[in-house]
PDB file of C-alpha atoms in Angstrom:
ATOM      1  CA  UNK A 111      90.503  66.687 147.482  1.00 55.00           C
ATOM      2  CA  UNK A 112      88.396  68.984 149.262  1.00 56.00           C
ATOM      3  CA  UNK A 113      86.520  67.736 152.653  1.00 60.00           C
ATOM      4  CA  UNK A 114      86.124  68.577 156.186  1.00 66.00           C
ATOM      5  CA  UNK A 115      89.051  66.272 157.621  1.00 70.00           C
ATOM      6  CA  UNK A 116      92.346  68.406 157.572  1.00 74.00           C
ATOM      7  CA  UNK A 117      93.646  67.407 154.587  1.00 75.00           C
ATOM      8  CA  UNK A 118      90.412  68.663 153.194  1.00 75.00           C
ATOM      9  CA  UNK A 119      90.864  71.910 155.032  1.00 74.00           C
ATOM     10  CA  UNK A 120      94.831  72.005 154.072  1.00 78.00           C
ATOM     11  CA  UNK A 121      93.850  71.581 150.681  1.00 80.00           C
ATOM     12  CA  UNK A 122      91.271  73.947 150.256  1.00 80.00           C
ATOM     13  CA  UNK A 123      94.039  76.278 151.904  1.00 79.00           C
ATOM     14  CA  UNK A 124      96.423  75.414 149.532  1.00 79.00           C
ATOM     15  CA  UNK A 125      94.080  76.205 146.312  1.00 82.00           C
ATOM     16  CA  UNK A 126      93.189  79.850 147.666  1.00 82.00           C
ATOM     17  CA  UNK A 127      96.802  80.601 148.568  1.00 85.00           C
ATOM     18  CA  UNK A 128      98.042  79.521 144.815  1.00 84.00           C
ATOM     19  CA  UNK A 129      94.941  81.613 143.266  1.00 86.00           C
ATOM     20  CA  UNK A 130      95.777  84.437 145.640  1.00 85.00           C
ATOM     21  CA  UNK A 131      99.504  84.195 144.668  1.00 85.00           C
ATOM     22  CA  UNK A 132      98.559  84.311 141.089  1.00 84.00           C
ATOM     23  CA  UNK A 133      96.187  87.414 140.955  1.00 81.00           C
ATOM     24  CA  UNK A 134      98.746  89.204 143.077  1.00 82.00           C
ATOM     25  CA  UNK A 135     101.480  88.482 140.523  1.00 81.00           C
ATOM     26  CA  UNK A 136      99.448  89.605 137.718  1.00 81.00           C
ATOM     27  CA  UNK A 137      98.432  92.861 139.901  1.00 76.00           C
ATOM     28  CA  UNK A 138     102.548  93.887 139.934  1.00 75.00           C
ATOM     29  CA  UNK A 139     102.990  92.935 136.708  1.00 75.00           C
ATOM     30  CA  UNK A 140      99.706  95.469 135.673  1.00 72.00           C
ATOM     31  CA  UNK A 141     101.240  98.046 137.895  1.00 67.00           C
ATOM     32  CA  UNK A 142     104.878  98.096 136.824  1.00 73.00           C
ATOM     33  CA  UNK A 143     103.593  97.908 133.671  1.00 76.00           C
ATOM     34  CA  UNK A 144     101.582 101.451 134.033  1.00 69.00           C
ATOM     35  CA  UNK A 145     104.807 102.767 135.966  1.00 65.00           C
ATOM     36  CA  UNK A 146     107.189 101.942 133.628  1.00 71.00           C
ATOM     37  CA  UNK A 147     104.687 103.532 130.325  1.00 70.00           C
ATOM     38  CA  UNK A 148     104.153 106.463 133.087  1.00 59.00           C
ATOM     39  CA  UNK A 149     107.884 106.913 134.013  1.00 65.00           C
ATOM     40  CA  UNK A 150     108.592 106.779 130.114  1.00 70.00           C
ATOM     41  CA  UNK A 151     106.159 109.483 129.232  1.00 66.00           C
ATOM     42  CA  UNK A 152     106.850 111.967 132.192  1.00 61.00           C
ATOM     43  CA  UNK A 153     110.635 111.639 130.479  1.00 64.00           C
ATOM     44  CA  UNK A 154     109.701 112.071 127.104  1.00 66.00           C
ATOM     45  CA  UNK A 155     107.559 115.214 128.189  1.00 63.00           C
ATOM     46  CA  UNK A 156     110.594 117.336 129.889  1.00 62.00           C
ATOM     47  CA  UNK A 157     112.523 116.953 126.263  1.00 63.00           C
ATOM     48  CA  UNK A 158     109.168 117.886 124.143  1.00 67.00           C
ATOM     49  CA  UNK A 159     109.072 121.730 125.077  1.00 75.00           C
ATOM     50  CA  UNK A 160     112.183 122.421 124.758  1.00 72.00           C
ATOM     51  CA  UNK A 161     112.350 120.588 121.080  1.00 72.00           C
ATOM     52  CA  UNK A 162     109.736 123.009 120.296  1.00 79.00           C
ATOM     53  CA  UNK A 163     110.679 125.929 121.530  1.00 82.00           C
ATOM     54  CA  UNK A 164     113.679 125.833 119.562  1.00 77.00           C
ATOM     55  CA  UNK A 165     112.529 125.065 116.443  1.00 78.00           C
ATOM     56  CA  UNK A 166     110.001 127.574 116.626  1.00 87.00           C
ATOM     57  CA  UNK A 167     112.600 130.155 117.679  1.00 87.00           C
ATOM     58  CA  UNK A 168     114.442 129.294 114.380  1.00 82.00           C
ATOM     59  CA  UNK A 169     111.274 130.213 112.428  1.00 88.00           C
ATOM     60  CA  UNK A 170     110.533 133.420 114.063  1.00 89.00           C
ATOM     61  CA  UNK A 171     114.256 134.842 113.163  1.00 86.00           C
ATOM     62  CA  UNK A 172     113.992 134.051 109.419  1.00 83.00           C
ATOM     63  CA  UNK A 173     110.680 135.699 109.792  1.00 90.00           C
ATOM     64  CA  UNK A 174     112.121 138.675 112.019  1.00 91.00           C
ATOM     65  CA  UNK A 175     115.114 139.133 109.355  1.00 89.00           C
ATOM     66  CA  UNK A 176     112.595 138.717 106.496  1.00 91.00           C
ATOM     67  CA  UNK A 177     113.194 136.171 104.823  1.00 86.00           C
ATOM     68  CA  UNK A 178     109.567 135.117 104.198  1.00 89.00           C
ATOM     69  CA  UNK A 179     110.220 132.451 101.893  1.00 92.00           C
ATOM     70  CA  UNK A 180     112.813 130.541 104.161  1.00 86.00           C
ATOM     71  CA  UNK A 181     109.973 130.935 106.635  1.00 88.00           C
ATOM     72  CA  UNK A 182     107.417 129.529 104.812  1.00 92.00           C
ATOM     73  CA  UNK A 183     110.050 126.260 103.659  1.00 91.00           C
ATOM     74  CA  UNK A 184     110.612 125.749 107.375  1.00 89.00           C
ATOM     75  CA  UNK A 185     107.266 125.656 108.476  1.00 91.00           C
ATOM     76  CA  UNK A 186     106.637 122.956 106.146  1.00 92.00           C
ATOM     77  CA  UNK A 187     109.515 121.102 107.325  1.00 90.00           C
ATOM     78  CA  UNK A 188     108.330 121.394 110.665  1.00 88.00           C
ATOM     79  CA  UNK A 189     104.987 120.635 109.921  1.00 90.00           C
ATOM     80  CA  UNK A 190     106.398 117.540 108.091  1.00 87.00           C
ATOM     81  CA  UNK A 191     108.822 116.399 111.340  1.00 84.00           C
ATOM     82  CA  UNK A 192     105.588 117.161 113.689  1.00 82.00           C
ATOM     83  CA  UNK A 193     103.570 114.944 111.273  1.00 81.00           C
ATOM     84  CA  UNK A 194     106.540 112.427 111.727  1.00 75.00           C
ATOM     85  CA  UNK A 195     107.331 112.579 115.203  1.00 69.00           C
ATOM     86  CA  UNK A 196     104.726 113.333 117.189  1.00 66.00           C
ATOM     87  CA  UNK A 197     101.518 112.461 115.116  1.00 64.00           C
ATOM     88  CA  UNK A 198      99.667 108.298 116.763  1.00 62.00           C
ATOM     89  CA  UNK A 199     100.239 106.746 120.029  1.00 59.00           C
ATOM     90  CA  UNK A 200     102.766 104.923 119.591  1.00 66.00           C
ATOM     91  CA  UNK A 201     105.841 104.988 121.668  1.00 76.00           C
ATOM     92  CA  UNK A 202     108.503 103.382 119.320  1.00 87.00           C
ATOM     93  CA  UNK A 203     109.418 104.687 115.514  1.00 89.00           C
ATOM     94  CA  UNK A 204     111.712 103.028 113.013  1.00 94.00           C
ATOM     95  CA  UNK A 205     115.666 104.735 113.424  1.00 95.00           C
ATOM     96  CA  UNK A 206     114.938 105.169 109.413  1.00 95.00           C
ATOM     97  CA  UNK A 207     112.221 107.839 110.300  1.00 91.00           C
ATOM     98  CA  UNK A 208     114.172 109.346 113.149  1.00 92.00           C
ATOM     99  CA  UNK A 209     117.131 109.737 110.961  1.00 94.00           C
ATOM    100  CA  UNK A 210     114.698 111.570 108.744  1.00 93.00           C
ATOM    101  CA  UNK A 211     112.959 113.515 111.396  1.00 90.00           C
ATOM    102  CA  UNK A 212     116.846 114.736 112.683  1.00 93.00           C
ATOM    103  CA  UNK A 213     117.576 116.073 108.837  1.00 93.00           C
ATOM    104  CA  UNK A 214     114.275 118.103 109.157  1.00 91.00           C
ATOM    105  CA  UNK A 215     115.810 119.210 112.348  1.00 89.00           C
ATOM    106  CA  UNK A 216     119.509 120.073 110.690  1.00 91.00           C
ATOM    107  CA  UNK A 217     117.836 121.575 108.341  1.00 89.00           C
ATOM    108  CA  UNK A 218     115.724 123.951 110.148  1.00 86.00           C
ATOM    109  CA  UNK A 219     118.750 124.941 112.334  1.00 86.00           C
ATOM    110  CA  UNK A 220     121.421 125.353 109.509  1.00 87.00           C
ATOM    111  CA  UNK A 221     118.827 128.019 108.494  1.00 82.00           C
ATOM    112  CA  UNK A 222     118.515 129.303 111.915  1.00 79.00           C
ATOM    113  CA  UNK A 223     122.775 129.936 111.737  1.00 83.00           C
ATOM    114  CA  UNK A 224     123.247 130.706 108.159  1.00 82.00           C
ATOM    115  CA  UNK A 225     124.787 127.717 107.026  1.00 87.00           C
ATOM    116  CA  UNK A 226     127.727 128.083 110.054  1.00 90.00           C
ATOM    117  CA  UNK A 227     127.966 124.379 110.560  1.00 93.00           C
ATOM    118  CA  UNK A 228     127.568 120.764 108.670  1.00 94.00           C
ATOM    119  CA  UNK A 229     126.302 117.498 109.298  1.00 95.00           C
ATOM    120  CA  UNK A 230     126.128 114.396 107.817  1.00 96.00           C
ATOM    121  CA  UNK A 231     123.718 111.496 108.774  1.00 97.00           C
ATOM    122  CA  UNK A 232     123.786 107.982 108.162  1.00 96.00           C
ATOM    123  CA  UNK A 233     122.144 104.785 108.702  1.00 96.00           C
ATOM    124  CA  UNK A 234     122.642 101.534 107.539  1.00 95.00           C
ATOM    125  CA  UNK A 235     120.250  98.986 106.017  1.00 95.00           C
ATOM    126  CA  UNK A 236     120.529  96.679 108.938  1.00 95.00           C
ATOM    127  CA  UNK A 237     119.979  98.848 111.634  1.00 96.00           C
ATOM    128  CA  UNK A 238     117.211 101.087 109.570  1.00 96.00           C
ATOM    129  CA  UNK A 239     114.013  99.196 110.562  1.00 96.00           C
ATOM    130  CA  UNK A 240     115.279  98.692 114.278  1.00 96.00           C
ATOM    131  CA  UNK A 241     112.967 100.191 116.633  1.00 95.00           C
ATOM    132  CA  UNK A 242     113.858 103.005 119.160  1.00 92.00           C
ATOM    133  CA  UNK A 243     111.627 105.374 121.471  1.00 87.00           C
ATOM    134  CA  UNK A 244     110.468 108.886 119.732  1.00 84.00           C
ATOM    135  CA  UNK A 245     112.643 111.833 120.146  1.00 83.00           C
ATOM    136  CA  UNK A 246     115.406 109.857 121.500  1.00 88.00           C
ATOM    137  CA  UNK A 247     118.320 110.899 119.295  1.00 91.00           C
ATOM    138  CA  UNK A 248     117.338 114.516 118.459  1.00 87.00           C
ATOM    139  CA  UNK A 249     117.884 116.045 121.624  1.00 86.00           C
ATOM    140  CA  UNK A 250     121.838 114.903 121.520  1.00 91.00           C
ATOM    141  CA  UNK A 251     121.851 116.970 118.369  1.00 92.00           C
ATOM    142  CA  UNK A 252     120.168 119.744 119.695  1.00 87.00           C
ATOM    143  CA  UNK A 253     123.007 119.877 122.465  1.00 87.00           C
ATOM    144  CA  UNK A 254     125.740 119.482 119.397  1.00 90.00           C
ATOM    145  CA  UNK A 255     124.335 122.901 118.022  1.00 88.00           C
ATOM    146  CA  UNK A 256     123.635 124.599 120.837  1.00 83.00           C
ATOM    147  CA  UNK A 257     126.703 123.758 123.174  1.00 82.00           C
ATOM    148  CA  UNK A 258     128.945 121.843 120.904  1.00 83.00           C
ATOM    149  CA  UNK A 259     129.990 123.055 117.587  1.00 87.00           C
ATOM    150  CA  UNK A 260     131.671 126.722 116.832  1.00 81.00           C
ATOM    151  CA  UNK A 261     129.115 129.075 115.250  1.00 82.00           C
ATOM    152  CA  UNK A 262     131.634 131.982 114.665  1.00 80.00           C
ATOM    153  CA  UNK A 263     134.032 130.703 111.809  1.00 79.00           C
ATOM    154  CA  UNK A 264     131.836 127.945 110.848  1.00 79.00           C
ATOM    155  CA  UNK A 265     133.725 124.926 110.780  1.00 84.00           C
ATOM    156  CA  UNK A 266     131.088 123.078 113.022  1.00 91.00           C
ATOM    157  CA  UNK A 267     130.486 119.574 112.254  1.00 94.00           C
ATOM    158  CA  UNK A 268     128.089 117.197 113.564  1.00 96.00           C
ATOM    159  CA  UNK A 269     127.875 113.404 112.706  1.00 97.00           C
ATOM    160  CA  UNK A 270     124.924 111.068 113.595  1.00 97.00           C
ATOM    161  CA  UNK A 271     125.859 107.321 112.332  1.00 97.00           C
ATOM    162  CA  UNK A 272     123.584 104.553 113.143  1.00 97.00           C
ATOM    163  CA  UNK A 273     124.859 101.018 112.786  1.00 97.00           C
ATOM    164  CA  UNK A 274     123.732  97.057 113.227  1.00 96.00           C
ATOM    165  CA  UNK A 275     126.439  95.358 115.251  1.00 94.00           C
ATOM    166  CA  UNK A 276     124.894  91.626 115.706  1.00 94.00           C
ATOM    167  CA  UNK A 277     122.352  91.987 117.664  1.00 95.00           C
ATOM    168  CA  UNK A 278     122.876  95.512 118.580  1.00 97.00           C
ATOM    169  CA  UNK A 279     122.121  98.571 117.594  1.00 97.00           C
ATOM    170  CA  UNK A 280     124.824 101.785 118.187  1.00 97.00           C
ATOM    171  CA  UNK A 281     124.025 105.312 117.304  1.00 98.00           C
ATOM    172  CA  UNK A 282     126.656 107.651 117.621  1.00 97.00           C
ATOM    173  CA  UNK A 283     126.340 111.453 117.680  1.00 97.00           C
ATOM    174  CA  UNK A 284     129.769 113.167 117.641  1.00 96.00           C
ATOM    175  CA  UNK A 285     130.646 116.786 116.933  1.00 94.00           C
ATOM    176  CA  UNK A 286     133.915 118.661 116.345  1.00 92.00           C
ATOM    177  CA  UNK A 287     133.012 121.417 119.151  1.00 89.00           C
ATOM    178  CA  UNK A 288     134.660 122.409 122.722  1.00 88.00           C
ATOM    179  CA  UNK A 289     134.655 119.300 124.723  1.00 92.00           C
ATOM    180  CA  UNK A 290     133.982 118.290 128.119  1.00 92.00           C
ATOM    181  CA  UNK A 291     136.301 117.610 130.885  1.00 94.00           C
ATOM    182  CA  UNK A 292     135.829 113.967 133.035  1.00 94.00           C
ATOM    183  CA  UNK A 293     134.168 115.629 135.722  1.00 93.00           C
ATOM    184  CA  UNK A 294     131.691 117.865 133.380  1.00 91.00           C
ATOM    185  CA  UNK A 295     130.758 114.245 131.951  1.00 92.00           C
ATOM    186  CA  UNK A 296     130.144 113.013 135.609  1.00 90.00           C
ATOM    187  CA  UNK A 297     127.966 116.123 136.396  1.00 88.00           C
ATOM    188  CA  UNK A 298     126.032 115.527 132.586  1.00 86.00           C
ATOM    189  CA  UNK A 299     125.278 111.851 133.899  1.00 87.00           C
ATOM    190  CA  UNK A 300     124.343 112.615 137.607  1.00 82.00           C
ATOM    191  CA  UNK A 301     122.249 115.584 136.786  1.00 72.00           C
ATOM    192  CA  UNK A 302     119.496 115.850 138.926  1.00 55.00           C
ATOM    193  CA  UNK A 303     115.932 117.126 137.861  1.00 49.00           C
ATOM    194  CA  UNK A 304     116.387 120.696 138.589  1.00 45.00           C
ATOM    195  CA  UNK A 305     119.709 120.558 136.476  1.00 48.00           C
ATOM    196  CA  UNK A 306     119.864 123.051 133.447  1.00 51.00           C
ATOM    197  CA  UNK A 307     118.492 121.503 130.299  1.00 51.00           C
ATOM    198  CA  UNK A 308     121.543 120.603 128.538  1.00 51.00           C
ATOM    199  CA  UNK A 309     122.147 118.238 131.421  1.00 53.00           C
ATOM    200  CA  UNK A 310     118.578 116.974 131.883  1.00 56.00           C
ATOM    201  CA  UNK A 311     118.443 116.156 128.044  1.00 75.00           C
ATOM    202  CA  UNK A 312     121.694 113.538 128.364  1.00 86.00           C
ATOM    203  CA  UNK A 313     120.581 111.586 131.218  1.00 83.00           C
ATOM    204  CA  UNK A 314     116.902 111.460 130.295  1.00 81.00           C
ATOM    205  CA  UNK A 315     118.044 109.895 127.240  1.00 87.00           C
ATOM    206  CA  UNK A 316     119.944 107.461 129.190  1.00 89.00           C
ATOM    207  CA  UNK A 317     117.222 106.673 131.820  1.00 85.00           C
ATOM    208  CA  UNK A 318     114.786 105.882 128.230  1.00 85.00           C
ATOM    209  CA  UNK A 319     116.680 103.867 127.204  1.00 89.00           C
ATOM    210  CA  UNK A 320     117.388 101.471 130.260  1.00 88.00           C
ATOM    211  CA  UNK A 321     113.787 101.911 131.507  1.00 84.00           C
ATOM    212  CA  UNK A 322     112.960 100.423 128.124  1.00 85.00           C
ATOM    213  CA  UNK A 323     115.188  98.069 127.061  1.00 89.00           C
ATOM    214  CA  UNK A 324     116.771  97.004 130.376  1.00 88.00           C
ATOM    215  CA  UNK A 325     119.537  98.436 132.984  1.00 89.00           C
ATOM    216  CA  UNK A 326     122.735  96.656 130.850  1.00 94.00           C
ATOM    217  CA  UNK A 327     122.080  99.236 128.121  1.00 95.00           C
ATOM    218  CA  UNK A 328     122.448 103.063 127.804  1.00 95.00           C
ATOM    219  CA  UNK A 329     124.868 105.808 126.393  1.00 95.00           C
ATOM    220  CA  UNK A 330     128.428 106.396 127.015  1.00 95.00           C
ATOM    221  CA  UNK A 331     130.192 109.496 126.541  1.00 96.00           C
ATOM    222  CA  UNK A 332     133.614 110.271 125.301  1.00 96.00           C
ATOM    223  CA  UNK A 333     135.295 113.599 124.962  1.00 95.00           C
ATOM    224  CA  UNK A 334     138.413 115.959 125.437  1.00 93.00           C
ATOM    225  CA  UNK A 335     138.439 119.540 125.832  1.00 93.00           C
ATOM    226  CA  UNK A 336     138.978 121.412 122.380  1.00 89.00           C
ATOM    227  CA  UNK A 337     138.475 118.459 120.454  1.00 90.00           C
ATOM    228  CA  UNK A 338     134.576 117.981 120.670  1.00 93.00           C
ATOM    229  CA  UNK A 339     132.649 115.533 121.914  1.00 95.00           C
ATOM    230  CA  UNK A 340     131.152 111.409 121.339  1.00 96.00           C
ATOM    231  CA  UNK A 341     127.612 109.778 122.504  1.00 96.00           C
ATOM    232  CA  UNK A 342     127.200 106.153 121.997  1.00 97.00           C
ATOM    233  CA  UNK A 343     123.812 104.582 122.415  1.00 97.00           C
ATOM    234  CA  UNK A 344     123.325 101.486 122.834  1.00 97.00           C
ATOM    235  CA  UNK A 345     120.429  99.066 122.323  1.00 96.00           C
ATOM    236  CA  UNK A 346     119.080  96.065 121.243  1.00 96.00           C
ATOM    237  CA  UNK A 347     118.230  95.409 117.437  1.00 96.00           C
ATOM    238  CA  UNK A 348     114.322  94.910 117.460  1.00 92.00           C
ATOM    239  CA  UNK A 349     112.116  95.057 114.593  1.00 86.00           C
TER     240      UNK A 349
END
């Protein structure tokens, strides 16, 4: 009831405090909302470059070693992956077209090293129209190649298997390479922002994917020295 008597007054109260509690809540919720898309971009940004650079790289030295027509094949795979990848605004992709987009990948990089590793890549039905963020699995690829696997006497092998488990959705990304000792896996998870990029690529994907899908999930690695190395990532299944 509104009026002048204090009830009146403590009503009247009341009703602004309640609509002033209300616009305030939807205020946070606006702002974390722009913080979290904001935090999620700034971390999708620092793998970007360095995605490019390297694929790039591996068209310029079939070009400098002349081999024109490998050249001209991995530009259109590139294109293709770019087309893929990066092309709409949308944050998410299907783990069917990332799967895809990683093959590109392999396959510009196995002609980057001459053939001097393997890879196989799977994904099963149930897990294939699950949604994850762009570029989330590549860069633990890109590490397999460049820090993982043996290049000299090519037996390098790197597996990416994503599967349904209930209601989750695990992507593993192994490789046969050198390994990492407990406290080089504690330094890969702790890395700070001026860490070197190997590092930075690891834990951004781990921040992703809890600043997307919630702090219980993330990645988990396992490894021994001289017998290579396993990510797990976990998230929920989402269509």
């Amino acid at each position: 009831p509104s009026g002048q008597d204090e009830i009146g007054i403590l009503s009247d109260t009341y009703n602004y405090m309640a609509l002033e509690l209300d616009r305030l809540m939807e205020q946070e919720k606006k702002s974390s909302e722009e913080l979290r898309k904001a935090e999620f971009l700034a971390l999708q940004a620092q793998i970007n470059p360095h995605f490019m650079y390297n694929t790039l790289f591996s068209i310029k030295c079939a070009v400098d070693m002349g081999r024109k027509d490998e050249a001209g094949h991995m530009l259109t795979t590139f294109i293709q992956l770019l087309r893929g990848v990066l092309s709409g605004p949308d944050e998410m992709m299907t783990i069917r077209s990332q799967m895809e987009s990683i093959r590109q990948y392999v396959e510009l990089q196995r002609f980057r090293y001459d053939g001097a590793f393997d890879a196989l890549i799977e994904c099963d039905d149930q897990a294939a129209d699950c949604l994850i963020p762009k570029l989330l699995i590549q860069p633990l690829v890109e590490n397999a190649i460049l820090h993982g696997v043996n290049m000299e006497d090519g037996s390098g092998m790197i597996t990416v298997i994503a599967r349904r488990q209930g209601d989750t959705v695990a992507v593993q990304v192994e490789d046969n390479g050198k390994g990492m000792t407990q406290e080089r896996i504690r330094e890969v998870m702790n890395a700070a922002e001026d860490a070197d990029s190997s590092h930075l690529g690891v834990r951004n994907i781990h921040d992703r994917i809890r600043l997307h899908f919630g702090e219980e999930w993330g990645l988990h690695i396992e490894s021994t020295p001289g017998q290579g190395t396993q990510i797990t990532l976990r998230f929920p299944a989402r269509d």
